[in-house]
């Protein structure tokens, strides 16, 4: 069992057809579906054949209920704490080369507190995946640290994804490095922008540091693993697919290099699809 703790939100993806026209209509491909880094990770882990569980807090509203049902249809066990606040949403603007700009309303998820957790959710967990989003704000950060402790007590491992260079800057790079040093994750995922923002060598913070290089592939222990060629439609969720594939392979007994090879292959598949989840 792999568990992730954090966001389950609505993704609204907007891919303009041609240049946007100021103060006028612009044609676009618009899709609506489930999103959130933790939820996307779980959906990809389930699609890759592993058991996955999401611990999240969502609004007790039509959007929240629909998102939970959709994720369960993807084979994910959802441990949802229902909240009076609305379920969050993300507007994703997709550029012509697949790059994304995101406007985020995190909604109910950030209110998850340690008292919301059921210890039984973590007893059979071999690895907990933590987006850094889940460490940036309280009380979600305290709930996340409590979940990590429960997994550690059961002999499970920790994987952290830095998630956002803007988030790391707002939280504080030095503070983030300190938190990571205390958590001592077995695996740490970061993009080049996130690693540069952190300004501390990834190798000093995790047993297996994984630098994601986008279309180029990734770097593990100084070795670059190239990504296969792919026609990029939408890169939303590709990093989550990458992390899920790496963790599933690693837990299955693959070496970090072998896990990275499967990860870049899965991410290359993910960018050819619209949206953040496996179809």
Short mmCIF file of C-alpha atoms in Angstrom, two decimals:
data_model
loop_
_atom_site.label_atom_id
_atom_site.label_comp_id
_atom_site.label_asym_id
_atom_site.label_seq_id
_atom_site.Cartn_x
_atom_site.Cartn_y
_atom_site.Cartn_z
CA UNK A 1 0.00 0.00 0.00
CA UNK A 2 1.16 3.50 -0.94
CA UNK A 3 -0.54 6.47 0.69
CA UNK A 4 -0.47 10.15 -0.22
CA UNK A 5 -1.81 13.00 1.88
CA UNK A 6 -3.01 16.30 0.49
CA UNK A 7 -5.03 17.87 -2.28
CA UNK A 8 -8.04 16.56 -4.14
CA UNK A 9 -9.37 19.42 -6.27
CA UNK A 10 -11.12 20.20 -9.53
CA UNK A 11 -8.83 20.86 -12.52
CA UNK A 12 -10.11 23.26 -15.17
CA UNK A 13 -7.69 23.01 -18.08
CA UNK A 14 -7.70 25.69 -20.78
CA UNK A 15 -5.64 25.14 -23.94
CA UNK A 16 -6.08 28.14 -26.28
CA UNK A 17 -6.16 27.47 -29.99
CA UNK A 18 -3.78 30.15 -31.21
CA UNK A 19 -3.00 33.43 -29.45
CA UNK A 20 -5.37 34.83 -26.83
CA UNK A 21 -7.20 37.95 -27.99
CA UNK A 22 -7.34 40.70 -25.32
CA UNK A 23 -10.88 41.83 -24.51
CA UNK A 24 -12.34 39.35 -26.99
CA UNK A 25 -13.28 35.71 -27.46
CA UNK A 26 -10.53 33.17 -28.09
CA UNK A 27 -11.21 29.55 -29.09
CA UNK A 28 -9.80 26.94 -26.71
CA UNK A 29 -9.99 23.30 -25.70
CA UNK A 30 -11.40 23.28 -22.17
CA UNK A 31 -11.51 20.13 -20.04
CA UNK A 32 -12.72 19.62 -16.48
CA UNK A 33 -11.57 16.74 -14.30
CA UNK A 34 -9.99 15.64 -11.06
CA UNK A 35 -6.70 17.15 -9.94
CA UNK A 36 -4.44 17.78 -6.97
CA UNK A 37 -0.91 16.45 -6.70
CA UNK A 38 -1.64 13.87 -4.02
CA UNK A 39 -4.74 12.61 -5.81
CA UNK A 40 -3.01 12.47 -9.20
CA UNK A 41 -0.13 10.49 -7.68
CA UNK A 42 -2.57 7.95 -6.25
CA UNK A 43 -4.45 7.61 -9.53
CA UNK A 44 -1.23 6.88 -11.42
CA UNK A 45 0.00 4.45 -8.73
CA UNK A 46 -3.27 2.53 -9.00
CA UNK A 47 -3.07 2.52 -12.80
CA UNK A 48 0.43 1.08 -12.54
CA UNK A 49 -0.85 -1.83 -10.49
CA UNK A 50 -0.14 -0.86 -6.88
CA UNK A 51 -2.63 -0.34 -4.07
CA UNK A 52 -2.96 3.35 -3.27
CA UNK A 53 -4.81 5.37 -0.66
CA UNK A 54 -5.47 9.11 -0.53
CA UNK A 55 -5.96 10.91 2.78
CA UNK A 56 -7.63 14.24 2.11
CA UNK A 57 -10.17 16.80 3.30
CA UNK A 58 -12.82 17.91 0.82
CA UNK A 59 -15.92 20.03 0.89
CA UNK A 60 -19.18 18.27 1.66
CA UNK A 61 -20.53 19.51 -1.64
CA UNK A 62 -21.41 18.15 -5.07
CA UNK A 63 -17.91 18.87 -6.39
CA UNK A 64 -16.23 17.04 -3.52
CA UNK A 65 -18.49 13.99 -3.73
CA UNK A 66 -18.01 13.77 -7.49
CA UNK A 67 -14.21 14.01 -7.19
CA UNK A 68 -14.08 11.29 -4.55
CA UNK A 69 -16.28 8.98 -6.64
CA UNK A 70 -14.15 9.60 -9.73
CA UNK A 71 -10.91 8.81 -7.89
CA UNK A 72 -12.42 5.65 -6.43
CA UNK A 73 -13.39 4.66 -9.98
CA UNK A 74 -9.67 4.93 -10.79
CA UNK A 75 -9.02 2.24 -8.16
CA UNK A 76 -7.89 4.52 -5.32
CA UNK A 77 -9.05 4.06 -1.74
CA UNK A 78 -10.10 7.53 -0.57
CA UNK A 79 -10.09 8.37 3.14
CA UNK A 80 -12.00 11.64 2.99
CA UNK A 81 -12.69 14.05 5.82
CA UNK A 82 -15.82 16.00 4.84
CA UNK A 83 -15.68 19.73 5.52
CA UNK A 84 -18.04 22.73 5.49
CA UNK A 85 -15.59 24.71 3.32
CA UNK A 86 -15.86 24.34 -0.46
CA UNK A 87 -13.73 21.86 -2.36
CA UNK A 88 -10.74 23.49 -4.05
CA UNK A 89 -10.15 24.12 -7.73
CA UNK A 90 -7.21 24.84 -10.04
CA UNK A 91 -7.38 26.71 -13.34
CA UNK A 92 -4.62 25.45 -15.64
CA UNK A 93 -3.64 27.51 -18.68
CA UNK A 94 -1.81 25.25 -21.15
CA UNK A 95 0.66 26.93 -23.51
CA UNK A 96 1.36 25.89 -27.13
CA UNK A 97 4.34 23.74 -26.05
CA UNK A 98 2.44 22.06 -23.20
CA UNK A 99 3.79 24.33 -20.45
CA UNK A 100 1.32 25.29 -17.75
CA UNK A 101 0.40 28.31 -15.66
CA UNK A 102 -1.84 27.56 -12.69
CA UNK A 103 -4.18 29.62 -10.53
CA UNK A 104 -5.01 27.71 -7.36
CA UNK A 105 -7.79 27.81 -4.79
CA UNK A 106 -6.92 24.99 -2.40
CA UNK A 107 -10.20 25.07 -0.51
CA UNK A 108 -11.06 22.56 2.20
CA UNK A 109 -7.91 20.42 1.99
CA UNK A 110 -5.66 22.81 3.94
CA UNK A 111 -7.89 22.42 7.01
CA UNK A 112 -6.94 18.78 7.57
CA UNK A 113 -5.72 18.47 11.18
CA UNK A 114 -3.99 15.73 13.19
CA UNK A 115 -7.25 15.02 14.99
CA UNK A 116 -8.88 14.11 11.66
CA UNK A 117 -6.53 11.18 11.09
CA UNK A 118 -7.43 7.57 11.77
CA UNK A 119 -4.32 5.56 12.69
CA UNK A 120 -5.72 2.57 10.78
CA UNK A 121 -5.20 4.50 7.52
CA UNK A 122 -1.42 4.16 7.99
CA UNK A 123 -0.86 0.72 9.56
CA UNK A 124 -0.31 -1.20 6.31
CA UNK A 125 1.60 1.51 4.43
CA UNK A 126 4.99 0.76 2.86
CA UNK A 127 5.53 4.30 1.61
CA UNK A 128 3.91 7.68 2.17
CA UNK A 129 4.17 10.22 -0.64
CA UNK A 130 4.06 13.84 0.54
CA UNK A 131 3.70 16.79 -1.82
CA UNK A 132 5.45 19.82 -0.33
CA UNK A 133 2.08 21.57 -0.73
CA UNK A 134 1.05 19.47 2.29
CA UNK A 135 3.88 20.98 4.37
CA UNK A 136 3.42 24.65 3.49
CA UNK A 137 0.36 25.59 5.58
CA UNK A 138 -1.28 24.69 8.88
CA UNK A 139 -3.07 22.68 10.10
CA UNK A 140 -2.42 20.43 7.07
CA UNK A 141 1.33 20.49 7.76
CA UNK A 142 0.84 19.18 11.30
CA UNK A 143 -1.47 16.45 10.02
CA UNK A 144 1.11 15.49 7.41
CA UNK A 145 3.90 15.24 9.98
CA UNK A 146 1.62 13.11 12.19
CA UNK A 147 0.90 10.82 9.22
CA UNK A 148 4.62 10.49 8.50
CA UNK A 149 5.25 9.49 12.12
CA UNK A 150 2.58 6.79 11.94
CA UNK A 151 4.05 5.37 8.73
CA UNK A 152 7.58 5.46 10.17
CA UNK A 153 6.41 3.64 13.30
CA UNK A 154 5.10 0.88 11.04
CA UNK A 155 8.41 0.61 9.17
CA UNK A 156 7.28 2.51 6.08
CA UNK A 157 9.30 4.94 3.97
CA UNK A 158 8.85 8.56 2.93
CA UNK A 159 8.96 10.21 -0.50
CA UNK A 160 8.67 14.01 -0.75
CA UNK A 161 8.01 16.04 -3.89
CA UNK A 162 8.99 19.72 -3.67
CA UNK A 163 5.89 20.56 -5.74
CA UNK A 164 6.42 24.26 -6.48
CA UNK A 165 9.34 26.68 -6.60
CA UNK A 166 6.93 29.52 -5.81
CA UNK A 167 5.66 27.57 -2.82
CA UNK A 168 9.20 26.93 -1.57
CA UNK A 169 10.04 30.64 -1.92
CA UNK A 170 6.94 31.70 0.00
CA UNK A 171 7.53 29.09 2.71
CA UNK A 172 11.22 29.97 2.89
CA UNK A 173 14.02 27.97 1.27
CA UNK A 174 16.08 27.69 4.46
CA UNK A 175 13.03 26.66 6.43
CA UNK A 176 12.11 24.06 3.81
CA UNK A 177 15.63 22.61 3.85
CA UNK A 178 15.47 22.37 7.64
CA UNK A 179 12.11 20.56 7.50
CA UNK A 180 13.45 18.11 4.92
CA UNK A 181 16.56 17.46 6.99
CA UNK A 182 14.33 16.63 9.96
CA UNK A 183 12.02 14.39 7.94
CA UNK A 184 14.93 12.56 6.23
CA UNK A 185 12.97 11.21 3.24
CA UNK A 186 14.23 8.14 1.46
CA UNK A 187 13.27 9.74 -1.88
CA UNK A 188 13.15 13.43 -2.81
CA UNK A 189 11.74 14.65 -6.14
CA UNK A 190 12.49 18.13 -7.47
CA UNK A 191 12.50 20.03 -10.73
CA UNK A 192 15.54 22.13 -11.61
CA UNK A 193 13.66 25.31 -10.63
CA UNK A 194 12.66 23.82 -7.28
CA UNK A 195 16.17 22.55 -6.56
CA UNK A 196 17.68 25.95 -7.42
CA UNK A 197 15.15 27.69 -5.17
CA UNK A 198 15.95 25.33 -2.30
CA UNK A 199 19.66 26.18 -2.70
CA UNK A 200 20.76 23.09 -0.75
CA UNK A 201 22.16 20.00 -2.51
CA UNK A 202 19.42 17.40 -2.81
CA UNK A 203 22.01 14.73 -2.02
CA UNK A 204 22.30 16.10 1.51
CA UNK A 205 18.57 15.72 2.19
CA UNK A 206 17.57 12.26 0.93
CA UNK A 207 18.93 8.79 0.30
CA UNK A 208 17.71 8.93 -3.31
CA UNK A 209 17.53 12.45 -4.77
CA UNK A 210 15.72 12.58 -8.11
CA UNK A 211 16.04 15.70 -10.27
CA UNK A 212 13.25 15.94 -12.85
CA UNK A 213 14.44 17.49 -16.12
CA UNK A 214 11.13 17.66 -18.01
CA UNK A 215 11.38 16.51 -21.65
CA UNK A 216 15.07 15.78 -21.13
CA UNK A 217 14.39 13.05 -18.56
CA UNK A 218 15.81 13.02 -15.03
CA UNK A 219 19.07 12.74 -13.11
CA UNK A 220 19.73 10.22 -10.34
CA UNK A 221 23.12 9.93 -8.60
CA UNK A 222 24.70 12.05 -11.32
CA UNK A 223 23.39 9.90 -14.15
CA UNK A 224 20.97 11.36 -16.69
CA UNK A 225 18.17 9.03 -17.73
CA UNK A 226 16.80 10.38 -21.03
CA UNK A 227 13.08 10.54 -21.66
CA UNK A 228 11.69 8.88 -24.78
CA UNK A 229 10.37 11.26 -27.46
CA UNK A 230 6.74 12.29 -27.03
CA UNK A 231 4.26 14.65 -28.62
CA UNK A 232 3.35 17.00 -25.79
CA UNK A 233 -0.36 17.72 -25.55
CA UNK A 234 -0.61 18.65 -21.86
CA UNK A 235 2.08 18.27 -19.21
CA UNK A 236 -0.40 18.58 -16.33
CA UNK A 237 0.13 15.64 -13.99
CA UNK A 238 3.26 14.38 -15.76
CA UNK A 239 5.39 14.97 -12.68
CA UNK A 240 2.86 13.06 -10.57
CA UNK A 241 2.92 10.19 -13.06
CA UNK A 242 6.72 10.24 -12.90
CA UNK A 243 6.77 10.10 -9.09
CA UNK A 244 4.16 7.34 -8.95
CA UNK A 245 6.01 5.17 -11.46
CA UNK A 246 9.30 5.67 -9.62
CA UNK A 247 7.80 4.75 -6.24
CA UNK A 248 5.88 1.74 -7.56
CA UNK A 249 8.99 0.40 -9.29
CA UNK A 250 11.25 1.06 -6.32
CA UNK A 251 8.89 -0.70 -3.92
CA UNK A 252 8.77 -3.58 -6.38
CA UNK A 253 12.51 -4.13 -5.97
CA UNK A 254 13.91 -2.08 -8.85
CA UNK A 255 17.08 -0.05 -8.41
CA UNK A 256 16.82 3.77 -8.40
CA UNK A 257 18.13 3.85 -11.98
CA UNK A 258 15.63 1.21 -13.13
CA UNK A 259 12.87 3.07 -11.30
CA UNK A 260 13.86 6.30 -13.03
CA UNK A 261 13.75 4.58 -16.42
CA UNK A 262 10.18 3.49 -15.83
CA UNK A 263 9.32 6.92 -14.46
CA UNK A 264 10.43 8.81 -17.58
CA UNK A 265 8.55 6.36 -19.78
CA UNK A 266 5.36 6.88 -17.78
CA UNK A 267 5.74 10.66 -17.78
CA UNK A 268 6.27 10.61 -21.55
CA UNK A 269 2.97 8.75 -21.85
CA UNK A 270 1.24 11.22 -19.54
CA UNK A 271 2.10 14.31 -21.61
CA UNK A 272 0.37 12.88 -24.67
CA UNK A 273 -3.01 13.02 -22.88
CA UNK A 274 -5.26 15.91 -21.90
CA UNK A 275 -5.62 16.26 -18.13
CA UNK A 276 -3.74 15.07 -15.07
CA UNK A 277 -4.97 11.50 -14.70
CA UNK A 278 -4.52 8.23 -16.60
CA UNK A 279 -7.41 7.64 -18.97
#
